[in-house]
Tab-separated table of C-alpha atoms in Angstrom:
chain	number	residue	atom	x	y	z
J	24	MET	CA	6.662	8.020	25.522
J	25	SER	CA	8.010	4.493	25.617
J	26	VAL	CA	10.482	3.133	23.075
J	27	ARG	CA	7.779	0.803	21.788
J	28	GLN	CA	5.366	3.692	21.158
J	29	GLY	CA	8.127	5.586	19.391
J	30	MET	CA	8.849	2.611	17.134
J	31	GLN	CA	5.138	2.236	16.349
J	32	ARG	CA	4.960	5.899	15.318
J	33	ILE	CA	8.021	5.511	13.101
J	34	GLY	CA	6.450	2.444	11.472
J	35	LEU	CA	3.188	4.307	10.909
J	36	GLY	CA	5.045	7.252	9.386
J	37	ALA	CA	6.973	4.968	7.043
J	38	SER	CA	3.744	3.260	5.960
J	39	LEU	CA	2.058	6.585	5.205
J	40	CYS	CA	5.095	7.735	3.224
J	41	LEU	CA	5.004	4.520	1.176
J	42	MET	CA	1.279	4.993	0.464
J	43	ALA	CA	1.819	8.589	-0.686
J	44	THR	CA	4.699	7.546	-2.927
J	45	THR	CA	2.592	4.752	-4.451
J	46	ALA	CA	-0.287	7.156	-5.183
J	47	SER	CA	2.087	9.625	-6.843
J	48	ALA	CA	3.611	6.850	-8.930
J	49	GLY	CA	0.115	5.785	-10.017
J	50	THR	CA	-0.698	9.328	-11.085
J	51	ALA	CA	2.567	9.626	-13.013
J	52	MET	CA	1.900	6.278	-14.725
J	53	ALA	CA	-1.608	7.391	-15.742
J	54	ILE	CA	-0.255	10.596	-17.224
J	55	GLU	CA	2.498	8.703	-19.064
J	56	THR	CA	-0.085	6.419	-20.723
J	57	THR	CA	-2.011	9.438	-22.026
J	58	PRO	CA	-0.666	10.521	-25.433
J	59	ARG	CA	0.811	14.004	-25.018
J	60	GLU	CA	-1.174	15.523	-27.914
J	61	ASP	CA	-4.477	14.301	-26.381
J	62	GLN	CA	-3.846	15.468	-22.804
J	63	PRO	CA	-5.753	18.723	-23.452
J	64	LEU	CA	-8.930	16.597	-23.779
J	65	VAL	CA	-8.449	15.322	-20.214
J	66	GLU	CA	-7.651	18.834	-18.986
J	67	LYS	CA	-10.794	20.217	-20.687
J	68	CYS	CA	-12.900	17.456	-19.110
J	69	HIS	CA	-11.395	18.311	-15.716
J	70	ARG	CA	-12.175	22.038	-16.173
J	71	LEU	CA	-15.764	21.252	-17.219
J	72	ALA	CA	-16.236	19.019	-14.165
J	73	ILE	CA	-15.063	21.868	-11.932
J	74	GLU	CA	-17.454	24.306	-13.658
J	75	HIS	CA	-20.398	21.913	-13.221
J	76	ASN	CA	-19.526	21.145	-9.588
J	77	PRO	CA	-18.347	24.513	-8.194
J	78	ASP	CA	-18.801	23.464	-4.553
J	79	HIS	CA	-16.672	20.349	-4.989
J	80	ASP	CA	-12.911	20.219	-4.486
J	81	LEU	CA	-12.185	18.579	-7.859
J	82	LYS	CA	-9.780	21.395	-8.708
J	83	ILE	CA	-7.218	20.061	-6.214
J	84	LYS	CA	-7.546	16.362	-7.099
J	85	GLN	CA	-4.824	14.508	-8.988
J	86	ILE	CA	-5.563	12.399	-12.050
J	87	TYR	CA	-5.405	8.707	-11.227
J	88	ASP	CA	-6.169	7.293	-14.664
J	89	SER	CA	-8.162	7.807	-17.852
J	90	ASN	CA	-9.266	5.762	-20.831
J	91	LEU	CA	-7.825	8.339	-23.237
J	92	PRO	CA	-5.273	5.879	-24.692
J	93	ASP	CA	-8.325	4.149	-26.284
J	94	TYR	CA	-9.403	7.385	-28.016
J	95	GLU	CA	-9.245	7.516	-31.790
J	96	ARG	CA	-9.419	10.922	-33.433
J	97	GLY	CA	-12.452	11.520	-35.613
J	98	GLU	CA	-14.731	9.162	-33.641
J	99	GLU	CA	-17.230	9.779	-30.850
J	100	PHE	CA	-15.783	8.799	-27.502
J	101	GLU	CA	-16.895	8.542	-23.888
J	102	LEU	CA	-13.952	9.889	-21.899
J	103	LEU	CA	-13.600	8.527	-18.369
J	104	VAL	CA	-11.230	10.262	-15.964
J	105	SER	CA	-10.642	9.102	-12.393
J	106	PHE	CA	-9.232	11.436	-9.749
J	107	LEU	CA	-7.802	10.454	-6.383
J	108	GLY	CA	-10.220	11.267	-3.604
J	109	HIS	CA	-9.924	11.290	0.168
J	110	GLY	CA	-8.994	7.946	1.701
J	111	ASN	CA	-10.117	5.085	-0.506
J	112	THR	CA	-12.410	7.113	-2.751
J	113	PHE	CA	-12.196	8.115	-6.380
J	114	HIS	CA	-13.951	10.906	-8.233
J	115	ASN	CA	-15.012	9.567	-11.617
J	116	VAL	CA	-15.807	12.120	-14.300
J	117	THR	CA	-17.451	11.261	-17.612
J	118	CYS	CA	-17.189	13.502	-20.648
J	119	HIS	CA	-18.208	13.130	-24.279
J	120	VAL	CA	-15.736	13.803	-27.094
J	121	SER	CA	-17.358	14.577	-30.448
J	122	PRO	CA	-15.867	13.423	-33.762
J	123	GLU	CA	-14.565	17.001	-34.126
J	124	GLY	CA	-12.728	16.737	-30.789
J	125	GLU	CA	-15.115	18.943	-28.789
J	126	VAL	CA	-15.417	17.929	-25.129
J	127	SER	CA	-18.676	18.160	-23.153
J	128	TYR	CA	-19.382	17.213	-19.552
J	129	LYS	CA	-21.723	14.276	-18.838
J	130	GLY	CA	-21.418	13.581	-15.121
J	131	HIS	CA	-19.456	12.907	-11.968
J	132	ASP	CA	-19.706	10.319	-9.228
J	133	GLN	CA	-17.694	9.255	-6.226
J	134	GLY	CA	-16.931	5.646	-5.412
J	135	GLY	CA	-14.519	3.143	-3.948
J	136	LEU	CA	-13.133	2.166	-7.345
J	137	PRO	CA	-11.833	4.196	-10.268
J	138	SER	CA	-13.934	4.094	-13.433
J	139	VAL	CA	-10.810	3.020	-15.356
J	140	GLY	CA	-7.453	1.437	-14.556
J	141	SER	CA	-6.566	-0.671	-11.586
């Protein structure tokens, strides 16, 4: 292997490391913006999505973002949760939160953009 090829591999490795670090930081930021007492709503939505899509690998996906900071207790709410997918994809899960705080699954899609956040 030439020195140039070795340098290219090192550069590629550094780029991949930076991308992984950025994705982890995005996940941590999304979790930080979710009020701690409401995080169980996101977790319940995630569990329901796994139950409704048993052949999908949603159980190993990390949360990218959610609109839970907009949730107000005692009101109906459409909960949107985006999970990091493979490559440039996102798994967007939609759940319904009743005024009593009960979570029900509405649907799941995969796309190039998250349903919430940036």
